PDB file of C-alpha atoms in Angstrom:
ATOM      1  CA  MET A  19     118.139 122.398  48.659  1.00 44.00           C
ATOM      2  CA  LYS A  20     116.505 119.574  46.736  1.00 43.00           C
ATOM      3  CA  LYS A  21     116.463 117.445  49.907  1.00 41.00           C
ATOM      4  CA  TYR A  22     114.431 120.054  51.826  1.00 40.00           C
ATOM      5  CA  LEU A  23     111.982 120.419  48.920  1.00 37.00           C
ATOM      6  CA  ILE A  24     111.406 116.658  48.947  1.00 39.00           C
ATOM      7  CA  LEU A  25     110.778 116.644  52.720  1.00 38.00           C
ATOM      8  CA  ALA A  26     108.383 119.564  52.387  1.00 38.00           C
ATOM      9  CA  GLY A  27     106.520 117.746  49.630  1.00 42.00           C
ATOM     10  CA  VAL A  28     106.212 114.599  51.729  1.00 39.00           C
ATOM     11  CA  SER A  29     104.882 116.645  54.652  1.00 42.00           C
ATOM     12  CA  LEU A  30     102.277 118.339  52.459  1.00 39.00           C
ATOM     13  CA  PHE A  31     101.222 114.936  51.085  1.00 40.00           C
ATOM     14  CA  ILE A  32     100.745 113.539  54.605  1.00 40.00           C
ATOM     15  CA  ILE A  33      98.759 116.587  55.709  1.00 44.00           C
ATOM     16  CA  ALA A  34      96.603 116.391  52.573  1.00 48.00           C
ATOM     17  CA  CYS A  35      95.818 112.735  53.323  1.00 52.00           C
ATOM     18  CA  GLU A  36      94.672 113.411  56.890  1.00 54.00           C
ATOM     19  CA  LYS A  37      90.988 112.982  57.665  1.00 56.00           C
ATOM     20  CA  ASN A  38      88.901 112.794  60.780  1.00 59.00           C
ATOM     21  CA  VAL A  39      88.137 109.298  61.995  1.00 51.00           C
ATOM     22  CA  THR A  40      85.225 108.595  64.314  1.00 53.00           C
ATOM     23  CA  VAL A  41      85.454 105.436  66.375  1.00 48.00           C
ATOM     24  CA  GLU A  42      82.246 104.026  67.758  1.00 54.00           C
ATOM     25  CA  VAL A  43      82.798 102.327  71.093  1.00 49.00           C
ATOM     26  CA  PRO A  44      80.323  99.426  71.379  1.00 49.00           C
ATOM     27  CA  LYS A  45      78.003  99.400  74.357  1.00 54.00           C
ATOM     28  CA  VAL A  46      78.802  96.618  76.770  1.00 51.00           C
ATOM     29  CA  GLU A  47      76.249  95.116  79.105  1.00 62.00           C
ATOM     30  CA  GLU A  48      76.708  96.326  82.657  1.00 75.00           C
ATOM     31  CA  GLY A  49      78.229  93.623  84.852  1.00 91.00           C
ATOM     32  CA  ILE A  50      78.668  92.925  88.556  1.00 96.00           C
ATOM     33  CA  VAL A  51      82.131  93.146  90.092  1.00 96.00           C
ATOM     34  CA  VAL A  52      83.066  91.210  93.239  1.00 97.00           C
ATOM     35  CA  GLU A  53      86.064  91.905  95.434  1.00 96.00           C
ATOM     36  CA  GLY A  54      85.953  89.496  98.345  1.00 98.00           C
ATOM     37  CA  ARG A  55      88.422  87.971 100.749  1.00 98.00           C
ATOM     38  CA  ILE A  56      88.769  85.746 103.760  1.00 98.00           C
ATOM     39  CA  GLU A  57      91.939  85.636 105.828  1.00 98.00           C
ATOM     40  CA  ILE A  58      93.169  83.398 108.619  1.00 98.00           C
ATOM     41  CA  ASP A  59      91.259  84.167 111.831  1.00 97.00           C
ATOM     42  CA  THR A  60      89.172  86.951 110.246  1.00 97.00           C
ATOM     43  CA  PHE A  61      85.568  87.170 109.056  1.00 98.00           C
ATOM     44  CA  PRO A  62      84.811  87.188 105.310  1.00 98.00           C
ATOM     45  CA  ILE A  63      84.229  90.532 103.612  1.00 98.00           C
ATOM     46  CA  VAL A  64      82.778  91.201 100.143  1.00 98.00           C
ATOM     47  CA  PHE A  65      82.502  94.442  98.164  1.00 97.00           C
ATOM     48  CA  LEU A  66      79.992  94.564  95.290  1.00 97.00           C
ATOM     49  CA  SER A  67      79.868  97.123  92.495  1.00 95.00           C
ATOM     50  CA  ARG A  68      78.882  97.577  88.857  1.00 93.00           C
ATOM     51  CA  THR A  69      81.253  97.927  85.935  1.00 85.00           C
ATOM     52  CA  LEU A  70      82.041 101.498  84.869  1.00 65.00           C
ATOM     53  CA  PRO A  71      82.233 102.740  81.251  1.00 52.00           C
ATOM     54  CA  PHE A  72      85.774 102.573  79.845  1.00 47.00           C
ATOM     55  CA  PHE A  73      85.729 106.263  78.847  1.00 45.00           C
ATOM     56  CA  GLY A  74      83.556 107.402  81.740  1.00 49.00           C
ATOM     57  CA  GLU A  75      84.527 109.540  84.686  1.00 52.00           C
ATOM     58  CA  ILE A  76      86.155 107.629  87.514  1.00 52.00           C
ATOM     59  CA  SER A  77      86.073 109.284  90.912  1.00 52.00           C
ATOM     60  CA  ALA A  78      85.485 108.279  94.514  1.00 54.00           C
ATOM     61  CA  ASN A  79      81.871 109.502  94.265  1.00 63.00           C
ATOM     62  CA  GLU A  80      81.323 107.620  91.004  1.00 58.00           C
ATOM     63  CA  ILE A  81      82.642 104.393  92.527  1.00 65.00           C
ATOM     64  CA  GLN A  82      80.429 104.744  95.590  1.00 66.00           C
ATOM     65  CA  SER A  83      77.324 105.452  93.513  1.00 73.00           C
ATOM     66  CA  ASN A  84      77.945 102.236  91.555  1.00 86.00           C
ATOM     67  CA  THR A  85      78.148  99.937  94.573  1.00 94.00           C
ATOM     68  CA  ILE A  86      75.425  97.312  94.872  1.00 96.00           C
ATOM     69  CA  THR A  87      73.209  97.260  97.934  1.00 96.00           C
ATOM     70  CA  GLY A  88      70.471  94.860  98.981  1.00 96.00           C
ATOM     71  CA  ALA A  89      72.283  91.725  97.793  1.00 98.00           C
ATOM     72  CA  THR A  90      72.313  88.310  99.482  1.00 98.00           C
ATOM     73  CA  VAL A  91      75.885  87.178 100.094  1.00 98.00           C
ATOM     74  CA  VAL A  92      76.592  83.735 101.578  1.00 98.00           C
ATOM     75  CA  VAL A  93      79.879  81.952 102.419  1.00 98.00           C
ATOM     76  CA  ASP A  94      79.958  78.179 103.093  1.00 98.00           C
ATOM     77  CA  ASP A  95      83.071  76.359 104.360  1.00 98.00           C
ATOM     78  CA  GLY A  96      81.440  72.936 104.731  1.00 97.00           C
ATOM     79  CA  PHE A  97      81.001  73.420 108.473  1.00 97.00           C
ATOM     80  CA  THR A  98      79.241  76.777 108.790  1.00 98.00           C
ATOM     81  CA  ILE A  99      77.034  78.880 106.507  1.00 98.00           C
ATOM     82  CA  ASP A 100      77.564  82.608 107.038  1.00 98.00           C
ATOM     83  CA  THR A 101      75.110  85.128 105.536  1.00 98.00           C
ATOM     84  CA  LEU A 102      77.031  88.371 105.301  1.00 98.00           C
ATOM     85  CA  VAL A 103      75.445  91.624 106.512  1.00 98.00           C
ATOM     86  CA  GLN A 104      75.507  94.981 104.741  1.00 97.00           C
ATOM     87  CA  ILE A 105      76.462  97.384 107.541  1.00 90.00           C
ATOM     88  CA  ASP A 106      76.047 100.697 105.681  1.00 92.00           C
ATOM     89  CA  PRO A 107      72.715 100.940 103.783  1.00 90.00           C
ATOM     90  CA  GLY A 108      74.268 103.212 101.158  1.00 90.00           C
ATOM     91  CA  TYR A 109      77.431 101.238 100.464  1.00 92.00           C
ATOM     92  CA  GLY A 110      77.874  97.735  99.034  1.00 96.00           C
ATOM     93  CA  ILE A 111      80.221  96.201 101.617  1.00 97.00           C
ATOM     94  CA  TYR A 112      79.105  92.955 103.273  1.00 98.00           C
ATOM     95  CA  PHE A 113      80.636  91.539 106.468  1.00 98.00           C
ATOM     96  CA  GLY A 114      80.508  88.029 107.921  1.00 98.00           C
ATOM     97  CA  SER A 115      80.159  87.198 111.598  1.00 98.00           C
ATOM     98  CA  GLN A 116      79.721  83.416 111.873  1.00 97.00           C
ATOM     99  CA  MET A 117      83.023  82.031 110.575  1.00 97.00           C
ATOM    100  CA  ARG A 118      86.697  82.928 110.566  1.00 98.00           C
ATOM    101  CA  GLY A 119      89.312  81.881 108.055  1.00 98.00           C
ATOM    102  CA  VAL A 120      91.229  78.651 108.694  1.00 98.00           C
ATOM    103  CA  GLU A 121      94.491  77.693 106.989  1.00 97.00           C
ATOM    104  CA  GLY A 122      93.966  75.042 104.290  1.00 97.00           C
ATOM    105  CA  ARG A 123      90.163  75.286 104.279  1.00 98.00           C
ATOM    106  CA  THR A 124      88.009  75.871 101.157  1.00 98.00           C
ATOM    107  CA  TYR A 125      85.273  78.533 101.012  1.00 98.00           C
ATOM    108  CA  LYS A 126      82.334  78.743  98.610  1.00 98.00           C
ATOM    109  CA  LEU A 127      80.844  82.159  97.842  1.00 98.00           C
ATOM    110  CA  SER A 128      77.323  82.764  96.513  1.00 98.00           C
ATOM    111  CA  VAL A 129      75.991  86.219  95.586  1.00 98.00           C
ATOM    112  CA  ASN A 130      72.429  87.020  94.527  1.00 98.00           C
ATOM    113  CA  ALA A 131      72.215  90.619  93.299  1.00 97.00           C
ATOM    114  CA  GLU A 132      70.036  92.505  90.826  1.00 95.00           C
ATOM    115  CA  GLY A 133      68.488  89.311  89.479  1.00 96.00           C
ATOM    116  CA  LYS A 134      71.825  87.563  88.915  1.00 97.00           C
ATOM    117  CA  THR A 135      73.609  84.730  90.728  1.00 98.00           C
ATOM    118  CA  LEU A 136      77.404  84.716  91.027  1.00 98.00           C
ATOM    119  CA  THR A 137      79.525  81.953  92.569  1.00 98.00           C
ATOM    120  CA  SER A 138      83.166  81.294  93.357  1.00 98.00           C
ATOM    121  CA  ILE A 139      85.491  79.029  95.370  1.00 98.00           C
ATOM    122  CA  THR A 140      88.791  79.810  97.079  1.00 98.00           C
ATOM    123  CA  THR A 141      91.166  78.095  99.494  1.00 98.00           C
ATOM    124  CA  ILE A 142      93.347  79.698 102.151  1.00 98.00           C
ATOM    125  CA  PRO A 143      96.889  78.367 101.494  1.00 97.00           C
ATOM    126  CA  HIS A 144      99.372  77.371 104.155  1.00 97.00           C
ATOM    127  CA  THR A 145     101.278  80.267 105.687  1.00 97.00           C
ATOM    128  CA  ILE A 146     104.780  81.090 104.440  1.00 97.00           C
ATOM    129  CA  LYS A 147     106.489  83.707 106.600  1.00 98.00           C
ATOM    130  CA  LEU A 148     109.267  86.180 105.881  1.00 98.00           C
ATOM    131  CA  ASP A 149     112.596  85.401 107.553  1.00 98.00           C
ATOM    132  CA  SER A 150     113.392  89.031 108.387  1.00 98.00           C
ATOM    133  CA  VAL A 151     112.428  92.611 107.499  1.00 98.00           C
ATOM    134  CA  TRP A 152     114.203  95.994 107.572  1.00 98.00           C
ATOM    135  CA  TRP A 153     114.268  99.500 106.060  1.00 98.00           C
ATOM    136  CA  LYS A 154     117.073 101.051 103.999  1.00 97.00           C
ATOM    137  CA  VAL A 155     117.616 104.496 102.465  1.00 97.00           C
ATOM    138  CA  ASN A 156     117.311 104.478  98.683  1.00 95.00           C
ATOM    139  CA  GLY A 157     120.471 105.704  96.938  1.00 92.00           C
ATOM    140  CA  ASN A 158     121.616 109.154  98.050  1.00 91.00           C
ATOM    141  CA  ARG A 159     118.300 110.171  99.572  1.00 92.00           C
ATOM    142  CA  ASP A 160     118.625 111.466 103.098  1.00 90.00           C
ATOM    143  CA  SER A 161     115.523 110.010 104.766  1.00 96.00           C
ATOM    144  CA  LEU A 162     113.495 108.154 102.115  1.00 98.00           C
ATOM    145  CA  GLY A 163     113.812 104.472 101.358  1.00 98.00           C
ATOM    146  CA  PHE A 164     112.162 101.134 100.732  1.00 98.00           C
ATOM    147  CA  ALA A 165     111.177  98.311 103.051  1.00 98.00           C
ATOM    148  CA  TRP A 166     113.216  95.131 102.594  1.00 98.00           C
ATOM    149  CA  ALA A 167     112.639  91.472 103.417  1.00 98.00           C
ATOM    150  CA  HIS A 168     114.417  88.122 103.268  1.00 98.00           C
ATOM    151  CA  LEU A 169     112.346  85.159 102.065  1.00 98.00           C
ATOM    152  CA  THR A 170     113.103  81.454 101.887  1.00 98.00           C
ATOM    153  CA  ASP A 171     110.781  79.871  99.345  1.00 97.00           C
ATOM    154  CA  PRO A 172     109.711  76.240  99.976  1.00 96.00           C
ATOM    155  CA  ASP A 173     110.705  73.535  97.464  1.00 94.00           C
ATOM    156  CA  THR A 174     107.102  73.207  96.207  1.00 93.00           C
ATOM    157  CA  ASN A 175     106.403  74.811  92.823  1.00 92.00           C
ATOM    158  CA  GLY A 176     103.666  77.388  92.314  1.00 95.00           C
ATOM    159  CA  ASN A 177     103.778  79.382  95.550  1.00 97.00           C
ATOM    160  CA  CYS A 178     102.184  82.824  95.133  1.00 98.00           C
ATOM    161  CA  PHE A 179     102.434  85.836  97.406  1.00 98.00           C
ATOM    162  CA  GLN A 180     101.171  89.335  98.000  1.00 98.00           C
ATOM    163  CA  TRP A 181     102.470  91.919 100.434  1.00 97.00           C
ATOM    164  CA  TYR A 182     100.849  94.958 102.049  1.00 98.00           C
ATOM    165  CA  ALA A 183     102.114  97.595 104.473  1.00 98.00           C
ATOM    166  CA  LYS A 184     100.665 100.109 106.922  1.00 98.00           C
ATOM    167  CA  ARG A 185     102.397 103.047 108.616  1.00 98.00           C
ATOM    168  CA  ILE A 186     101.029 103.249 112.150  1.00 97.00           C
ATOM    169  CA  ASN A 187     102.859 106.379 113.328  1.00 97.00           C
ATOM    170  CA  LYS A 188     101.274 109.829 113.010  1.00 96.00           C
ATOM    171  CA  TYR A 189     101.976 112.859 110.875  1.00 95.00           C
ATOM    172  CA  THR A 190     103.837 115.630 112.683  1.00 91.00           C
ATOM    173  CA  TYR A 191     103.334 118.379 110.114  1.00 87.00           C
ATOM    174  CA  GLY A 192     100.856 119.871 107.639  1.00 86.00           C
ATOM    175  CA  LYS A 193      97.088 119.558 107.490  1.00 88.00           C
ATOM    176  CA  ASN A 194      97.259 115.882 108.530  1.00 89.00           C
ATOM    177  CA  ASN A 195      99.174 116.677 111.729  1.00 92.00           C
ATOM    178  CA  GLY A 196      98.243 114.213 114.484  1.00 93.00           C
ATOM    179  CA  ARG A 197      96.540 111.714 112.156  1.00 94.00           C
ATOM    180  CA  GLN A 198      97.757 108.140 111.712  1.00 95.00           C
ATOM    181  CA  LYS A 199      99.536 107.910 108.373  1.00 97.00           C
ATOM    182  CA  ASP A 200      97.634 104.855 107.113  1.00 96.00           C
ATOM    183  CA  SER A 201      94.231 103.732 108.347  1.00 93.00           C
ATOM    184  CA  THR A 202      94.562 100.285 106.762  1.00 95.00           C
ATOM    185  CA  PHE A 203      96.992  98.072 104.844  1.00 97.00           C
ATOM    186  CA  VAL A 204      97.896  99.225 101.339  1.00 96.00           C
ATOM    187  CA  ALA A 205      99.377  97.132  98.512  1.00 95.00           C
ATOM    188  CA  GLY A 206     102.188  98.831  96.624  1.00 92.00           C
ATOM    189  CA  PRO A 207     103.254  98.457  92.971  1.00 91.00           C
ATOM    190  CA  GLY A 208     104.184  94.881  92.066  1.00 92.00           C
ATOM    191  CA  SER A 209     102.655  93.558  95.282  1.00 96.00           C
ATOM    192  CA  ALA A 210     101.672  90.158  93.833  1.00 97.00           C
ATOM    193  CA  PHE A 211     104.393  87.734  92.710  1.00 97.00           C
ATOM    194  CA  GLU A 212     105.067  84.012  92.272  1.00 97.00           C
ATOM    195  CA  ASP A 213     108.056  81.698  92.758  1.00 96.00           C
ATOM    196  CA  LYS A 214     108.464  80.839  89.053  1.00 94.00           C
ATOM    197  CA  PHE A 215     112.039  82.147  89.009  1.00 93.00           C
ATOM    198  CA  PHE A 216     113.087  81.528  92.619  1.00 95.00           C
ATOM    199  CA  ASN A 217     111.526  78.240  93.679  1.00 96.00           C
ATOM    200  CA  ASP A 218     113.394  76.698  96.632  1.00 96.00           C
ATOM    201  CA  LYS A 219     115.704  79.721  96.884  1.00 97.00           C
ATOM    202  CA  SER A 220     116.510  82.233  99.610  1.00 97.00           C
ATOM    203  CA  PHE A 221     116.863  85.902  98.680  1.00 97.00           C
ATOM    204  CA  ASP A 222     116.386  89.577  99.600  1.00 98.00           C
ATOM    205  CA  PHE A 223     113.825  91.851  97.941  1.00 97.00           C
ATOM    206  CA  ASN A 224     112.459  95.342  98.500  1.00 97.00           C
ATOM    207  CA  PHE A 225     109.055  96.906  98.106  1.00 96.00           C
ATOM    208  CA  ALA A 226     107.772 100.439  97.631  1.00 97.00           C
ATOM    209  CA  ARG A 227     105.023 102.158  99.604  1.00 97.00           C
ATOM    210  CA  GLY A 228     101.536 102.001  98.136  1.00 95.00           C
ATOM    211  CA  ALA A 229      98.826 104.662  98.137  1.00 91.00           C
ATOM    212  CA  PHE A 230      95.072 104.654  97.623  1.00 85.00           C
ATOM    213  CA  SER A 231      93.621 106.109  94.439  1.00 77.00           C
ATOM    214  CA  PHE A 232      92.358 109.673  94.874  1.00 82.00           C
ATOM    215  CA  SER A 233      94.515 110.123  97.993  1.00 89.00           C
ATOM    216  CA  GLU A 234      94.873 113.761  99.052  1.00 88.00           C
ATOM    217  CA  LYS A 235      97.732 113.143 101.483  1.00 92.00           C
ATOM    218  CA  GLU A 236     100.678 115.425 100.845  1.00 92.00           C
ATOM    219  CA  ASP A 237     103.219 112.583 100.856  1.00 95.00           C
ATOM    220  CA  ASP A 238     101.143 110.685  98.267  1.00 94.00           C
ATOM    221  CA  ASN A 239     101.461 113.613  95.865  1.00 93.00           C
ATOM    222  CA  ASN A 240     105.062 114.788  96.208  1.00 94.00           C
ATOM    223  CA  ASP A 241     108.625 113.401  96.100  1.00 93.00           C
ATOM    224  CA  GLU A 242     107.893 111.112  99.069  1.00 95.00           C
ATOM    225  CA  ARG A 243     105.419 109.046  97.021  1.00 93.00           C
ATOM    226  CA  PHE A 244     106.389 105.328  96.926  1.00 96.00           C
ATOM    227  CA  TYR A 245     108.884 105.769  99.814  1.00 98.00           C
ATOM    228  CA  PHE A 246     108.817 105.015 103.506  1.00 98.00           C
ATOM    229  CA  LYS A 247     110.413 107.769 105.582  1.00 97.00           C
ATOM    230  CA  ARG A 248     112.928 107.651 108.393  1.00 97.00           C
ATOM    231  CA  GLY A 249     110.947 107.519 111.624  1.00 97.00           C
ATOM    232  CA  ASP A 250     108.064 105.500 110.180  1.00 98.00           C
ATOM    233  CA  THR A 251     106.759 102.468 112.049  1.00 98.00           C
ATOM    234  CA  ILE A 252     105.764 100.012 109.322  1.00 98.00           C
ATOM    235  CA  VAL A 253     103.630  96.916 109.801  1.00 98.00           C
ATOM    236  CA  VAL A 254     104.216  94.454 106.947  1.00 98.00           C
ATOM    237  CA  LYS A 255     101.434  92.035 106.011  1.00 98.00           C
ATOM    238  CA  PHE A 256     102.822  89.165 103.911  1.00 98.00           C
ATOM    239  CA  CYS A 257     100.244  86.795 102.389  1.00 98.00           C
ATOM    240  CA  SER A 258     100.343  83.399 100.740  1.00 98.00           C
ATOM    241  CA  ILE A 259      97.644  83.339  98.044  1.00 98.00           C
ATOM    242  CA  ASP A 260      96.355  80.800  95.534  1.00 96.00           C
ATOM    243  CA  ARG A 261      96.960  80.914  91.770  1.00 96.00           C
ATOM    244  CA  ASN A 262      93.606  82.535  90.877  1.00 96.00           C
ATOM    245  CA  THR A 263      94.124  85.334  93.386  1.00 97.00           C
ATOM    246  CA  PHE A 264      97.659  85.927  92.113  1.00 97.00           C
ATOM    247  CA  GLU A 265      96.507  86.090  88.480  1.00 96.00           C
ATOM    248  CA  PHE A 266      93.790  88.581  89.387  1.00 96.00           C
ATOM    249  CA  TRP A 267      96.145  90.988  91.159  1.00 95.00           C
ATOM    250  CA  ARG A 268      98.914  90.529  88.576  1.00 94.00           C
ATOM    251  CA  THR A 269      96.620  91.452  85.686  1.00 93.00           C
ATOM    252  CA  GLU A 270      94.949  94.217  87.709  1.00 90.00           C
ATOM    253  CA  GLU A 271      98.323  95.816  88.442  1.00 87.00           C
ATOM    254  CA  THR A 272      99.258  95.572  84.757  1.00 85.00           C
ATOM    255  CA  GLN A 273      96.100  97.428  83.768  1.00 81.00           C
ATOM    256  CA  VAL A 274      96.716 100.125  86.387  1.00 74.00           C
ATOM    257  CA  GLN A 275     100.274 100.641  85.128  1.00 72.00           C
ATOM    258  CA  ASN A 276      99.046 100.840  81.521  1.00 70.00           C
ATOM    259  CA  ASN A 277      96.262 103.313  82.302  1.00 62.00           C
ATOM    260  CA  GLY A 278      96.440 106.081  79.733  1.00 50.00           C
ATOM    261  CA  ASN A 279      99.187 104.341  77.744  1.00 52.00           C
ATOM    262  CA  PRO A 280      98.046 103.828  74.127  1.00 51.00           C
ATOM    263  CA  PHE A 281     100.668 101.089  73.695  1.00 49.00           C
ATOM    264  CA  GLY A 282      99.653  99.218  76.853  1.00 53.00           C
ATOM    265  CA  SER A 283      98.255  95.701  76.785  1.00 53.00           C
ATOM    266  CA  PRO A 284      94.432  95.592  76.476  1.00 57.00           C
ATOM    267  CA  ALA A 285      94.256  92.114  78.041  1.00 61.00           C
ATOM    268  CA  PRO A 286      91.317  91.673  80.453  1.00 75.00           C
ATOM    269  CA  ILE A 287      91.769  91.260  84.175  1.00 86.00           C
ATOM    270  CA  SER A 288      91.694  87.598  85.201  1.00 92.00           C
ATOM    271  CA  GLY A 289      89.222  86.552  87.883  1.00 94.00           C
ATOM    272  CA  ASN A 290      87.438  83.561  89.422  1.00 97.00           C
ATOM    273  CA  ILE A 291      83.828  84.785  89.639  1.00 97.00           C
ATOM    274  CA  GLU A 292      81.290  82.669  87.747  1.00 97.00           C
ATOM    275  CA  GLY A 293      78.585  84.948  86.351  1.00 96.00           C
ATOM    276  CA  GLY A 294      80.515  88.161  86.971  1.00 96.00           C
ATOM    277  CA  LEU A 295      83.907  89.793  87.325  1.00 95.00           C
ATOM    278  CA  GLY A 296      86.430  90.091  90.129  1.00 96.00           C
ATOM    279  CA  ILE A 297      88.015  87.916  92.783  1.00 97.00           C
ATOM    280  CA  TRP A 298      87.073  85.854  95.813  1.00 98.00           C
ATOM    281  CA  GLY A 299      90.400  85.143  97.475  1.00 98.00           C
ATOM    282  CA  GLY A 300      91.822  83.346 100.496  1.00 98.00           C
ATOM    283  CA  TYR A 301      94.825  84.895 102.261  1.00 98.00           C
ATOM    284  CA  ALA A 302      97.247  83.312 104.725  1.00 98.00           C
ATOM    285  CA  ALA A 303      98.740  86.419 106.311  1.00 98.00           C
ATOM    286  CA  SER A 304     101.693  86.849 108.648  1.00 98.00           C
ATOM    287  CA  TYR A 305     102.823  90.160 110.187  1.00 98.00           C
ATOM    288  CA  ASP A 306     106.134  91.867 110.931  1.00 98.00           C
ATOM    289  CA  THR A 307     107.060  95.358 112.164  1.00 98.00           C
ATOM    290  CA  ILE A 308     109.845  97.630 110.853  1.00 98.00           C
ATOM    291  CA  ILE A 309     111.163 100.743 112.590  1.00 98.00           C
ATOM    292  CA  ALA A 310     112.661 102.931 109.841  1.00 97.00           C
ATOM    293  CA  GLN A 311     115.894 104.234 111.348  1.00 94.00           C
TER     294      GLN A 311
END
């Protein structure tokens, strides 16, 4: 009986000591965010936006309303200067048309937007291809599984990679019936990795299916999430990337995984944009196709 009285007393003491605490979140100057890329044999593309408040609402409409239009975006590879064009007047995406990515070449980015100048440099690495790809059911699931690949890493230290996938077959049920499952390539969880622990080794690895934020697709919001399904035709895009690009996506994925977790790491996302935030990255992509069967 005495034990329970002691516990009750401790509880009352803790409750009596409680008081409301108000935390003032300091105002941070609004910044410019760059997400740009150039891939082998493709034109450069750059997306510009403003930073959003940490505790603010984040939605597709909010993101679009914070894109930056009317900027001057220039890419220089030492041979050609390409001034990127904003195709949609209401959306801050800028496309190049004068140069395509070349393996091993360096690209300088310059952005003039809202009275600020941002710069960055990236290099497209040499291509490292997957040896083979396949699909396999996960555990006891009947028709859901992961994509798999076999990779032989070169004997040079510091190779970094990122993989994407796109399902090119169509839905055969529900409100999306007849639509292609994925309109573009999507990076899944843990998409960026380095060869720190497997340099000069050959090994198998698997990867889960990714989904866009705010997706309303049924299979992005049920038990099929993260899985490829029997019958899917999957195009795998495997990229060699430089160290800066890897660090950006690694830290970005960490922040996404920690979203809403009070014990998650508050470390900032790494980037390579001088005068702003984000990434200007070069990608050496190779492609493979998997029939899930």
